[in-house]
Every structure is written in structure tokens, then in C-alpha cells.
Coordinates of C-alpha atoms and ligand atoms in Angstrom, one line a residue:
Chain N
M1 CA -23.1 -26.7 -3.7
K2 CA -24.5 -30.2 -3.7
P3 CA -26.6 -31.7 -0.9
Y4 CA -25.3 -34.3 1.5
P5 CA -26.2 -37.8 0.5
F6 CA -29.7 -38.9 1.5
K7 CA -32.0 -41.8 0.8
Y8 CA -34.8 -41.0 -1.7
V9 CA -38.2 -42.6 -1.3
R10 CA -41.0 -42.0 -3.7
A11 CA -44.3 -42.4 -1.8
E12 CA -47.2 -43.6 -3.9
G13 CA -49.6 -43.0 -1.0
L14 CA -49.9 -41.4 2.5
A15 CA -49.4 -44.8 4.1
A16 CA -45.9 -45.0 2.7
V17 CA -45.1 -41.5 4.1
F18 CA -46.2 -42.5 7.6
Q19 CA -44.2 -45.7 7.3
Q20 CA -41.0 -43.6 6.7
F21 CA -41.9 -41.3 9.6
E22 CA -42.3 -44.4 11.8
E23 CA -39.0 -45.9 10.7
H24 CA -36.8 -42.7 10.6
G25 CA -38.6 -40.2 12.9
D26 CA -37.2 -36.7 12.5
D27 CA -34.6 -37.9 10.0
A28 CA -37.3 -38.3 7.3
Q29 CA -38.5 -35.1 5.6
V30 CA -41.3 -34.6 3.1
L31 CA -40.3 -33.3 -0.3
A32 CA -43.1 -31.4 -2.0
G33 CA -42.3 -28.7 -4.6
G34 CA -38.8 -28.5 -3.3
Q35 CA -38.7 -24.8 -4.0
S36 CA -37.7 -24.0 -0.4
L37 CA -36.3 -27.4 0.7
M38 CA -33.9 -27.9 -2.2
P39 CA -32.1 -24.6 -1.8
V40 CA -31.5 -25.5 1.9
L41 CA -30.2 -28.9 0.9
N42 CA -28.0 -27.6 -1.9
M43 CA -26.5 -25.1 0.6
R44 CA -26.0 -27.9 3.1
L45 CA -27.9 -26.0 5.8
S46 CA -29.9 -29.1 6.5
A47 CA -29.2 -32.8 6.1
P48 CA -32.2 -35.1 6.4
R49 CA -31.3 -38.7 6.0
V50 CA -34.4 -39.6 4.1
L51 CA -36.4 -37.5 1.6
V52 CA -40.0 -38.7 1.1
D53 CA -41.2 -37.4 -2.2
I54 CA -45.0 -36.8 -2.1
N55 CA -45.3 -35.5 -5.7
R56 CA -47.1 -38.6 -7.0
I57 CA -49.8 -38.7 -4.3
E58 CA -52.8 -37.8 -6.4
E59 CA -55.2 -37.5 -3.4
L60 CA -53.2 -34.5 -2.2
R61 CA -54.0 -32.5 -5.4
G62 CA -56.8 -30.5 -6.6
I63 CA -59.2 -27.6 -5.9
A64 CA -62.8 -28.4 -5.1
L65 CA -65.9 -26.5 -4.1
D66 CA -67.5 -28.4 -1.3
G67 CA -70.6 -26.8 0.3
G68 CA -69.6 -23.6 1.9
E69 CA -65.8 -24.2 1.5
V70 CA -63.1 -24.3 -1.1
R71 CA -60.8 -27.2 -0.4
I72 CA -57.3 -27.1 -1.8
G73 CA -55.1 -30.1 -1.7
A74 CA -51.6 -29.6 -0.2
L75 CA -49.8 -30.6 -3.4
T76 CA -51.7 -28.1 -5.6
R77 CA -49.1 -26.0 -7.4
H78 CA -49.0 -22.2 -6.9
R79 CA -49.7 -21.9 -10.6
E80 CA -52.8 -24.1 -10.4
V81 CA -54.1 -21.9 -7.6
L82 CA -53.4 -18.8 -9.6
E83 CA -55.2 -20.1 -12.7
S84 CA -58.2 -21.6 -10.9
E85 CA -61.6 -20.2 -11.8
V86 CA -63.0 -21.4 -8.4
V87 CA -60.3 -19.5 -6.5
R88 CA -60.8 -16.4 -8.6
T89 CA -64.5 -16.5 -8.0
H90 CA -64.7 -17.5 -4.3
L91 CA -61.3 -16.6 -2.9
P92 CA -60.3 -13.4 -4.8
L93 CA -57.8 -12.5 -2.0
L94 CA -55.8 -15.7 -2.8
A95 CA -55.9 -14.9 -6.5
E96 CA -54.7 -11.3 -5.7
A97 CA -51.8 -12.5 -3.5
M98 CA -50.5 -15.4 -5.6
P99 CA -48.7 -13.4 -8.3
H100 CA -46.5 -12.1 -5.4
V101 CA -45.4 -15.6 -4.5
A102 CA -42.1 -16.1 -6.3
H103 CA -41.5 -16.2 -10.0
V104 CA -43.1 -18.2 -12.8
A105 CA -40.7 -21.2 -12.8
V106 CA -41.0 -21.4 -9.0
R107 CA -44.8 -21.2 -9.0
N108 CA -44.9 -24.0 -11.6
R109 CA -43.4 -26.3 -9.1
G110 CA -44.0 -24.9 -5.6
T111 CA -47.1 -26.1 -3.7
L112 CA -49.7 -24.4 -1.5
G113 CA -49.2 -27.0 1.2
G114 CA -45.4 -26.5 1.2
S115 CA -45.8 -22.8 1.6
L116 CA -48.4 -23.2 4.5
A117 CA -46.3 -25.9 6.2
L118 CA -43.0 -24.1 5.9
A119 CA -44.3 -20.9 7.6
D120 CA -41.8 -18.5 6.3
P121 CA -42.4 -15.2 8.2
A122 CA -42.5 -13.2 4.9
A123 CA -44.7 -15.6 3.0
E124 CA -48.0 -14.6 1.5
M125 CA -50.1 -17.8 1.8
P126 CA -49.9 -18.2 5.6
A127 CA -51.1 -14.6 6.0
C128 CA -54.0 -15.2 3.5
A129 CA -55.0 -18.4 5.2
V130 CA -55.3 -16.6 8.6
A131 CA -57.1 -13.6 7.1
L132 CA -59.6 -15.9 5.4
G133 CA -60.2 -18.0 8.5
A134 CA -58.9 -21.2 6.8
T135 CA -58.7 -24.5 8.5
L136 CA -55.7 -26.8 7.9
V137 CA -56.0 -30.5 7.8
L138 CA -53.2 -32.6 9.3
R139 CA -53.0 -36.4 8.9
S140 CA -50.7 -39.0 10.6
A141 CA -50.8 -42.7 11.0
A142 CA -53.0 -42.1 14.1
G143 CA -55.7 -40.2 12.2
E144 CA -56.7 -36.7 11.1
R145 CA -57.2 -33.5 12.9
T146 CA -57.9 -29.9 11.9
V147 CA -56.3 -26.7 13.1
A148 CA -57.5 -23.2 12.5
A149 CA -54.8 -21.3 10.5
E150 CA -54.6 -18.6 13.2
D151 CA -53.6 -21.3 15.8
F152 CA -51.3 -23.1 13.4
Y153 CA -48.6 -20.5 13.3
Q154 CA -46.7 -20.4 16.6
G155 CA -43.3 -18.8 15.9
L156 CA -40.5 -18.4 13.5
Y157 CA -40.9 -21.5 11.2
E158 CA -42.8 -23.1 14.1
T159 CA -46.2 -24.6 13.6
E160 CA -48.7 -26.8 15.2
R161 CA -47.7 -29.6 12.9
R162 CA -46.0 -32.6 14.6
P163 CA -43.1 -34.2 12.7
D164 CA -45.2 -37.3 12.1
E165 CA -48.0 -35.4 10.4
V166 CA -48.6 -34.4 6.7
L167 CA -50.5 -31.3 5.9
T168 CA -53.1 -32.7 3.4
E169 CA -55.4 -29.9 2.7
A170 CA -56.4 -26.3 3.4
R171 CA -60.2 -25.5 3.7
Y172 CA -61.3 -21.9 3.1
P173 CA -64.8 -20.9 4.1
I174 CA -66.6 -19.0 1.3
A175 CA -67.7 -15.6 2.6
G176 CA -71.2 -14.3 2.0
P177 CA -72.1 -11.1 0.2
G178 CA -70.7 -7.9 1.7
Y179 CA -67.3 -9.4 2.5
H180 CA -64.3 -8.1 0.6
G181 CA -60.6 -8.7 0.7
A182 CA -57.5 -6.6 -0.2
F183 CA -53.8 -7.5 -0.4
Q184 CA -50.8 -5.1 -0.3
E185 CA -47.2 -6.0 -0.3
F186 CA -43.9 -4.1 -0.6
A187 CA -41.1 -6.2 -2.1
R188 CA -37.8 -5.1 -3.8
R189 CA -38.7 -6.8 -7.0
Q190 CA -41.8 -8.6 -8.3
G191 CA -41.9 -12.1 -6.9
D192 CA -39.3 -11.6 -4.1
F193 CA -40.3 -12.3 -0.5
A194 CA -42.1 -9.4 1.0
V195 CA -40.4 -6.7 3.0
V196 CA -43.7 -6.0 4.6
G197 CA -47.2 -7.0 3.6
V198 CA -50.8 -7.2 4.8
A199 CA -53.8 -9.4 3.9
A200 CA -57.1 -7.8 4.9
R201 CA -60.6 -9.2 4.8
G202 CA -63.8 -7.7 6.2
R203 CA -67.4 -6.8 5.8
V204 CA -68.5 -3.4 4.5
E205 CA -71.9 -1.9 4.8
S206 CA -72.5 1.8 3.9
G207 CA -68.9 2.6 4.3
V208 CA -68.7 1.0 7.7
L209 CA -66.2 -1.8 8.3
S210 CA -66.9 -4.8 10.5
E211 CA -65.5 -8.3 11.2
L212 CA -62.2 -7.0 9.9
R213 CA -59.2 -9.2 9.9
L214 CA -55.8 -7.6 9.3
V215 CA -52.8 -10.0 9.0
Y216 CA -49.2 -8.8 8.7
F217 CA -46.3 -10.7 7.2
G218 CA -42.6 -9.8 6.9
C219 CA -43.0 -8.3 10.3
E220 CA -43.1 -10.7 13.2
G221 CA -41.9 -14.3 13.4
H222 CA -45.1 -15.5 11.8
A223 CA -48.2 -14.3 10.1
R224 CA -49.7 -11.9 12.7
L225 CA -53.4 -11.2 13.2
A226 CA -53.7 -7.7 14.6
R227 CA -57.0 -7.7 16.4
Q228 CA -56.7 -4.3 18.2
T229 CA -55.8 -2.5 15.0
A230 CA -58.8 -4.0 13.3
L231 CA -61.0 -2.8 16.1
A232 CA -59.5 0.7 15.7
A233 CA -60.3 0.6 11.9
E234 CA -63.9 -0.5 12.7
A235 CA -64.2 2.6 14.8
G236 CA -67.2 1.4 16.8
G237 CA -69.3 1.3 13.7
R238 CA -68.5 4.7 12.3
P239 CA -67.5 5.1 8.6
Y240 CA -63.9 5.0 7.7
T241 CA -62.3 8.5 7.7
P242 CA -58.8 10.1 7.9
Q243 CA -59.4 10.3 11.6
V244 CA -60.0 6.6 11.8
F245 CA -56.8 6.0 9.8
A246 CA -54.8 8.1 12.3
A247 CA -56.2 6.1 15.2
L248 CA -55.5 2.8 13.4
K249 CA -51.9 3.9 12.9
D250 CA -51.5 4.4 16.6
A251 CA -53.1 1.1 17.4
L252 CA -50.7 -0.7 14.9
A253 CA -47.7 1.0 16.5
E254 CA -48.9 -0.5 19.8
E255 CA -49.7 -3.9 18.6
L256 CA -47.2 -4.8 15.9
D257 CA -43.6 -5.5 16.7
P258 CA -41.7 -5.8 13.4
M259 CA -38.4 -7.6 13.3
E260 CA -35.5 -5.6 12.1
N261 CA -33.6 -7.3 9.3
M262 CA -31.6 -6.5 6.2
H263 CA -34.7 -5.0 4.6
G264 CA -35.2 -2.3 7.2
S265 CA -35.4 -1.2 10.8
R266 CA -38.4 -1.7 13.1
A267 CA -39.5 1.9 12.5
T268 CA -39.2 1.6 8.7
K269 CA -41.2 -1.5 8.7
L270 CA -43.9 -0.1 11.0
H271 CA -44.2 2.9 8.7
M272 CA -44.6 0.6 5.7
A273 CA -47.2 -1.6 7.5
Q274 CA -49.2 1.5 8.4
T275 CA -49.1 2.9 4.8
L276 CA -50.0 -0.5 3.3
T277 CA -52.9 -0.9 5.8
G278 CA -54.3 2.4 4.6
R279 CA -54.0 1.3 1.0
A280 CA -55.6 -2.1 1.7
L281 CA -58.6 -0.5 3.5
Q282 CA -59.0 2.0 0.7
A283 CA -59.1 -0.9 -1.8
L284 CA -61.4 -2.9 0.3
L285 CA -63.9 0.0 0.7
A286 CA -63.6 0.8 -3.0
R287 CA -64.5 -2.8 -3.9
A288 CA -67.6 -2.5 -1.6
G289 CA -68.5 0.5 -3.7
G290 CA -68.5 2.7 -0.6
A291 CA -67.1 6.2 -0.2
V292 CA -63.3 6.4 0.0
H293 CA -61.5 9.1 2.0
G294 CA -57.9 10.0 2.0
Chain F
M1 CA -26.6 -44.7 1.4
D2 CA -25.8 -42.9 -1.8
D3 CA -27.0 -45.8 -4.0
T4 CA -27.9 -45.0 -7.5
I5 CA -31.4 -45.3 -8.9
E6 CA -32.4 -46.1 -12.5
I7 CA -34.6 -43.6 -14.2
T8 CA -36.2 -43.4 -17.6
L9 CA -37.3 -40.1 -19.1
T10 CA -37.8 -38.3 -22.4
V11 CA -35.3 -35.6 -23.1
N12 CA -35.9 -33.5 -26.2
G13 CA -38.1 -36.2 -27.6
E14 CA -35.6 -39.1 -27.0
T15 CA -36.1 -41.7 -24.4
V16 CA -33.1 -42.2 -22.1
T17 CA -32.4 -44.6 -19.3
R18 CA -29.6 -43.9 -16.8
R19 CA -28.6 -44.5 -13.2
T20 CA -28.4 -41.4 -11.0
S21 CA -27.5 -40.6 -7.5
P22 CA -30.6 -39.3 -5.6
R23 CA -28.9 -36.1 -4.7
Q24 CA -28.0 -35.2 -8.3
H25 CA -30.3 -32.4 -9.5
L26 CA -31.7 -32.3 -12.9
V27 CA -29.3 -29.8 -14.5
D28 CA -26.3 -31.6 -13.4
F29 CA -27.8 -34.8 -14.8
L30 CA -28.6 -33.1 -18.2
R31 CA -25.1 -31.6 -18.4
G32 CA -23.0 -34.3 -16.8
E33 CA -24.7 -37.5 -17.9
L34 CA -26.3 -36.4 -21.2
G35 CA -23.8 -33.8 -22.3
L36 CA -26.6 -31.2 -22.8
T37 CA -24.6 -28.2 -21.6
G38 CA -27.0 -25.5 -22.9
S39 CA -28.7 -25.3 -19.5
H40 CA -26.4 -23.5 -17.1
V41 CA -25.7 -23.8 -13.4
G42 CA -25.5 -20.5 -11.5
C43 CA -26.6 -20.2 -7.9
E44 CA -28.1 -23.6 -7.2
H45 CA -30.6 -22.2 -4.9
G46 CA -33.4 -21.1 -7.2
V47 CA -32.6 -17.4 -7.4
C48 CA -30.8 -16.8 -10.8
G49 CA -32.8 -18.8 -13.3
A50 CA -29.8 -19.9 -15.4
C51 CA -30.8 -23.5 -15.0
T52 CA -34.4 -23.0 -16.3
I53 CA -35.6 -26.0 -18.3
R54 CA -39.0 -27.4 -19.2
L55 CA -40.5 -30.3 -17.2
D56 CA -43.8 -31.8 -18.5
G57 CA -44.4 -28.7 -20.5
R58 CA -43.6 -26.0 -17.8
A59 CA -40.6 -23.9 -17.1
V60 CA -38.9 -25.0 -13.8
R61 CA -35.7 -24.5 -11.9
G62 CA -33.4 -27.4 -12.9
C63 CA -31.4 -27.0 -9.8
L64 CA -34.4 -27.4 -7.5
T65 CA -35.7 -30.6 -9.0
L66 CA -33.9 -33.9 -8.5
A67 CA -33.1 -36.1 -11.5
V68 CA -34.8 -39.0 -9.8
Q69 CA -38.0 -36.9 -9.7
A70 CA -38.0 -36.7 -13.5
D71 CA -38.4 -40.4 -13.8
G72 CA -41.2 -40.9 -16.4
A73 CA -41.3 -37.1 -17.2
R74 CA -40.8 -35.2 -20.4
V75 CA -37.9 -32.8 -20.2
E76 CA -37.0 -30.2 -22.8
T77 CA -33.9 -28.0 -22.9
I78 CA -32.6 -25.2 -25.0
E79 CA -31.1 -27.8 -27.4
G80 CA -34.6 -29.3 -28.0
L81 CA -36.3 -25.9 -28.4
T82 CA -33.6 -24.9 -30.9
E83 CA -34.0 -28.1 -32.9
S84 CA -37.8 -27.8 -33.1
S85 CA -37.6 -24.1 -34.1
E86 CA -40.3 -23.4 -31.6
I87 CA -38.6 -20.1 -30.5
S88 CA -36.4 -19.3 -33.5
D89 CA -38.0 -15.8 -33.7
L90 CA -37.1 -15.2 -30.1
Q91 CA -33.6 -16.4 -30.6
R92 CA -33.2 -14.2 -33.7
L93 CA -34.4 -11.2 -31.9
F94 CA -32.1 -11.8 -28.9
V95 CA -29.2 -11.6 -31.4
E96 CA -30.6 -8.6 -33.3
R97 CA -31.3 -6.6 -30.1
N98 CA -28.1 -7.6 -28.5
A99 CA -30.0 -9.3 -25.7
A100 CA -27.2 -11.8 -25.2
Q101 CA -23.7 -10.7 -24.2
C102 CA -21.8 -13.3 -22.2
G103 CA -24.7 -15.6 -22.8
Y104 CA -24.7 -17.2 -19.4
C105 CA -28.3 -16.3 -18.6
T106 CA -29.5 -16.7 -22.2
P107 CA -30.8 -20.3 -22.3
G108 CA -32.7 -19.7 -19.0
M109 CA -34.1 -16.4 -20.3
L110 CA -35.3 -18.1 -23.5
L111 CA -36.9 -21.0 -21.7
T112 CA -38.8 -18.5 -19.5
A113 CA -39.7 -16.3 -22.4
A114 CA -40.9 -19.4 -24.3
E115 CA -43.5 -19.9 -21.7
L116 CA -44.7 -16.3 -22.1
V117 CA -44.9 -16.7 -25.8
A118 CA -46.7 -20.0 -25.4
A119 CA -49.4 -18.2 -23.3
G120 CA -50.4 -16.8 -26.7
Q121 CA -51.1 -13.1 -26.0
A122 CA -49.6 -9.7 -26.3
M123 CA -48.5 -8.0 -23.0
P124 CA -47.6 -4.6 -21.9
R125 CA -43.9 -4.1 -21.1
A126 CA -44.4 -4.0 -17.4
A127 CA -46.1 -7.4 -17.4
I128 CA -43.2 -8.8 -19.5
R129 CA -40.8 -7.5 -16.8
D130 CA -42.9 -9.1 -14.0
F131 CA -42.9 -12.4 -15.9
M132 CA -39.2 -12.4 -16.4
S133 CA -38.4 -11.2 -12.9
G134 CA -37.0 -14.6 -11.8
N135 CA -34.1 -14.6 -14.3
Y136 CA -30.9 -12.7 -13.6
C137 CA -28.7 -11.1 -16.2
R138 CA -25.5 -9.5 -15.1
C139 CA -24.6 -8.1 -18.5
T140 CA -27.3 -6.5 -20.5
G141 CA -29.2 -4.4 -18.0
Y142 CA -32.4 -6.2 -19.1
Q143 CA -33.7 -3.5 -21.5
A144 CA -32.5 -5.4 -24.6
I145 CA -34.0 -8.6 -23.4
I146 CA -37.4 -7.0 -22.7
D147 CA -37.2 -5.3 -26.1
A148 CA -36.6 -8.6 -27.9
I149 CA -39.5 -10.4 -26.1
E150 CA -41.8 -7.4 -26.6
H151 CA -41.0 -7.5 -30.3
V152 CA -41.7 -11.2 -30.7
L153 CA -45.0 -10.9 -28.8
E154 CA -46.1 -8.0 -31.0
A155 CA -45.1 -9.8 -34.1
R156 CA -46.9 -12.9 -33.2
F157 CA -50.0 -11.5 -31.4
G158 CA -50.3 -7.8 -32.3
A159 CA -50.0 -4.8 -29.9
P160 CA -51.2 -5.2 -26.3
A161 CA -54.4 -3.6 -25.2
K162 CA -53.4 -0.1 -23.8
E163 CA -54.6 0.1 -20.2
E164 CA -51.8 -0.2 -17.7
G165 CA -48.2 1.0 -17.9
Ligands
FAD1 C1 -36.3 -17.6 -5.9 C2 -37.4 -18.0 -5.0 C3 -38.3 -17.0 -4.6 C4 -39.4 -17.3 -3.7 N1 -40.2 -16.3 -3.4 C5 -41.3 -16.6 -2.6 C6 -42.2 -15.6 -2.1 O1 -42.1 -14.4 -2.5 N2 -43.2 -15.9 -1.3 C7 -43.3 -17.2 -0.8 O2 -44.2 -17.5 -0.1 N3 -42.5 -18.2 -1.2 C8 -41.5 -17.9 -2.1 N4 -40.6 -18.9 -2.4 C9 -40.8 -20.3 -1.9 C10 -41.9 -21.1 -2.6 O3 -43.1 -20.5 -2.5 C11 -42.0 -22.5 -2.1 O4 -42.7 -23.2 -3.1 C12 -42.7 -22.7 -0.8 O5 -42.2 -22.0 0.2 C13 -42.6 -24.2 -0.3 O6 -43.4 -25.0 -1.1 P1 -42.8 -26.3 -1.8 O7 -43.9 -27.1 -2.2 O8 -41.8 -25.9 -2.7 O9 -42.2 -27.1 -0.5 P2 -40.8 -27.8 -0.2 O10 -39.7 -27.0 -0.5 O11 -40.8 -29.2 -0.8 O12 -40.9 -28.0 1.4 C14 -40.8 -26.9 2.3 C15 -40.9 -27.5 3.7 O13 -42.3 -27.9 4.0 C16 -42.3 -29.3 4.3 N5 -43.6 -29.7 3.6 C17 -43.9 -29.5 2.3 N6 -45.1 -30.0 2.0 C18 -45.6 -30.5 3.2 C19 -46.8 -31.2 3.6 N7 -47.8 -31.3 2.7 N8 -46.9 -31.6 4.8 C20 -45.9 -31.5 5.7 N9 -44.8 -30.8 5.4 C21 -44.6 -30.4 4.2 C22 -41.1 -29.9 3.8 O14 -40.7 -31.0 4.5 C23 -40.1 -28.7 3.9 O15 -39.6 -28.7 5.3 C24 -39.6 -18.7 -3.3 C25 -38.7 -19.7 -3.7 C26 -37.6 -19.3 -4.6 C27 -36.7 -20.4 -5.0
FES2 S1 -28.8 -22.4 -10.8 FE1 -30.9 -22.8 -10.6 S2 -31.8 -20.9 -10.2 FE2 -29.6 -20.4 -10.2
FES3 S1 -25.8 -12.0 -21.0 FE1 -24.3 -12.2 -19.5 S2 -25.6 -12.8 -17.8 FE2 -27.0 -12.2 -19.3

């Protein structure tokens, strides 16, 4: 199908975007990579009156090491994140997750900011941002503010971003030595949206986990940080064992409430989440060079 | 509201200037305005890959990019790649291995495979499959397509390092 008619505005800078927001309010929508927005427009599920194309705003692009952070501009394409040496070195979790985001032709065009702003419940990048303790930068005509990724995601496609704000950048703190990440996803086919997935990040010392963050996607309405389950996995400072894994599974059953959808029932998804958590923690401990138990 | 906008772009090496409606996507523009019907239109929501073209050197979904966004860009289609002989070995192998049946997916398959070939290295079969995962074929069952690409990669770059399956 073809989209409803709309007015097209190519913004050469952020000021032009804010001007469109001011003139058209909610009727104006940002067009980034278009890899989620265009399907919705083609299917006529949405009909914004004005599309504000941000693809030529250079200041929104690029990956930079800045002190203790990696800063990634919202317009940076998925492919650029995947191929970045800085990302591979300092944010290996992102590099591990990115091949699961769609297919080559979609990654060539889709943007990190679009993925973070859209907040699809089964998307990888929001979960990684929460796991890594990223900060998202939002700008409007009134100025700039920052929101922690874990506070940004509020509900199904619902975020802290106001309609007059542009997501300009994601800032990922670089973890010190001893921190490791692991990513696990089950999808029907490489590149499809996840049925269930988990992004994990934590500190490992002598086989003992601490500061663990477990974030689930494809489960609840948005990327879900499971604090109680992480505490169960940390086991009060004892090394990770099959007994700890059993306790963790119970904690996850209490804490996570997966949505039933065409991919599976609540019980199926919970089972997958438990299994993937086990695999993620094994990988995380293995990366730390510690002992790995079944 | 549906006013047309003038755009100038390079298509298969030739500069063209046309007026287009903002809501016209790039494949419709190439097919309808320029008569380049090699790129196909399937799902129009990014899933099938039949519309895959090259935009500024990279494979993209032609149905998810607006023609107005290609103003100033370099676009290549299967017609251009055929003319330049860039992928003549891939095309020959698609025929030899029977990797094209009805042919609807074929231009998109070739454009995606062209990016894999351009990456310049051999790859295990599983990695070829992952790379091609965004293109649907309803006829061949995929084996013949992967065979053809695998053969071209090996012929160009040698056998892949044996580590993963
Ligand atoms: C076949 C297919 C498979 C896919 N599979 C996956 C997958 O497995 N995992 C996954 O995560 N994604 C997947 N995607 C989606 C893809 O990752 C998109 O690129 C991404 O979701 C949105 O990024 P975009 O730049 O394309 O945004 P757009 O489509 O341009 O925009 C999406 C939404 O975000 C808003 N927006 C975009 N950028 C900003 C900004 N900077 N500030 C404020 N608002 C903004 C837009 O207004 C719009 O509402 C898939 C897409 C396709 C077509
Ligand atoms: S027509 Fe573009 S992906 Fe199907
Ligand atoms: S050959 Fe018919 S769809 Fe692929």
C-alpha cells in the first residue's frame, strides 16, 4: 500500500525540526532511518501530516570516546555501530547484540536513535542501553535534558520523550576491568525481532557475581530490568552454582511477567527467559575466566 | 498538500532530474518514473527484500526510502550492476545452480549478495545464510541460492577458514 499524503520537510539543523514541532505539534513526526516508520506509513496505520527528515543533520551522527563515556549520535546507522572499533573495544555487549537487529539492508539505513526512541518491546538496543546504564540526551527548543535509559522506558512504545523533543545522543559509561556482558536471544530467524532475549552485564571476581544487571526484552511492554533476579544470581556473594541457577529461575518466575503473543504463551516465554539467563551467565562467567558450572 | 518536489540524483551512473510526490517511495520512482522495472515491489513493509537497491554504495530497502530522500544520492539497480558486469559471476551461477525460478526475488537477492561479495572475503555457509536472511524466496527453498553465492565467494576468495559450522 501507499502512505497517505504528507508534507515533507528536510531539516538541515535541529532548529528547523523544532520549528516544525512548534508549527504542527503532534502532527509532525521525525523521519530517521524510516525502517520502522515507513512500514507503518505504507500500511496506513499512521498518518502524520508532516514528516521531518533528520537524515542530513550531521551533528546527530558519529561515535566518540569522551572521557569515561562512549557517545553515539542518534543518527548513527546500525551498521556503523556494528563496524565501530570503539564500540567493539569499549561496548562489546552492543557489538554482540547488533547482528540480531534486523537484516543487512535494514541495518544499513536504520539508526540507533530511531531504535531507542521507538521503544519496541522486542528490540535489542533499548535493553542493552538499560543493561549498560546508558544516559539518553533529549533536546527541544527549550533546551537539553538527560534521562537514564532505565527511566526512559515507561510502557508499550511509551517513553519519557515529549513530542517536542529529539533524541540526540546516547551516552554509554565505559566499565572498568572486571565487568563483563553477555547477550542471548531466541528468534525464529536471524535478524527477526526477538521472541525472548536478555542483555546481561555485571562484575565477576573469583567466580562471584556482583553489580549484575539483567534486562529482558520480548517479554513485558518495554525493556525490563529484573533487580530481584539479579540479586538471586549474586547469591549474597557466593560463587555461581546449579543451586544458584535454581534460585534465580524461581526469582525470575516471580519477577517477570511475559506478555503472551503469537510467539508463545506466558509459560513458554518464561521458560525461554530462564534458559537464556542461564546461558548468558555462563557466557559472562566464562569471559571473566572463572569456573563455569552447569 | 501532495505537492511534488524536484529531485536530482544519479541512477546507474546517469544524472536524472524529476518531480516526485513526497510519498512516493524509491522503488516506485525507479519503476514508474524511470522505467527501471528490474527492482521489484513485494510487501512494501521491509520484510521481503524484493525491492533491494543500492543507495550511496549500500544495499537498502527501496520501499522504505522515499524518492525525495534520494535527492543528491547515488542509486544503483540490477540494471546498472548488470551493465557494469560487477556481479556477472553471481548472475551466471544463479542460472547454473537454478537459483532463480519465477525470478521475483532474484534482483533483490543479487543486490544483497553483491554486498556480501563486495565485503571481499570467504564465508562459511551458515554466515552466508545469516547475511541473506532478509530476502524471501518463495520458489527455490534457498539451498540453490546459498550454493550459488558460496561458489562465487570461493571462486573469488578461496575456501573459508574452518571454525564454525
Ligand atoms: C524487516 C525488518 C526487521 C527488523 N528487525 C528488527 C529487530 O530484530 N530488532 C530491532 O530492534 N529492530 C528491527 N527492525 C527495526 C529497525 O531496527 C529500525 O531501524 C528501528 O526500529 C528504528 O530506527 P529508524 O532509524 O529506522 O527510525 P524511524 O523508522 O525513522 O523512526 C521510528 C520512530 O522513532 C521516531 N524517531 C526516530 N529517530 C528519532 C529521534 N532521533 N528523536 C526522536 N524520535 C525519533 C520516529 O518519529 C518514529 O516514530 C526491523 C525492521 C525491519 C523493516
Ligand atoms: S517490497 Fe520492500 S521489502 Fe518487500
Ligand atoms: S525465484 Fe521465485 S521467489 Fe525466488
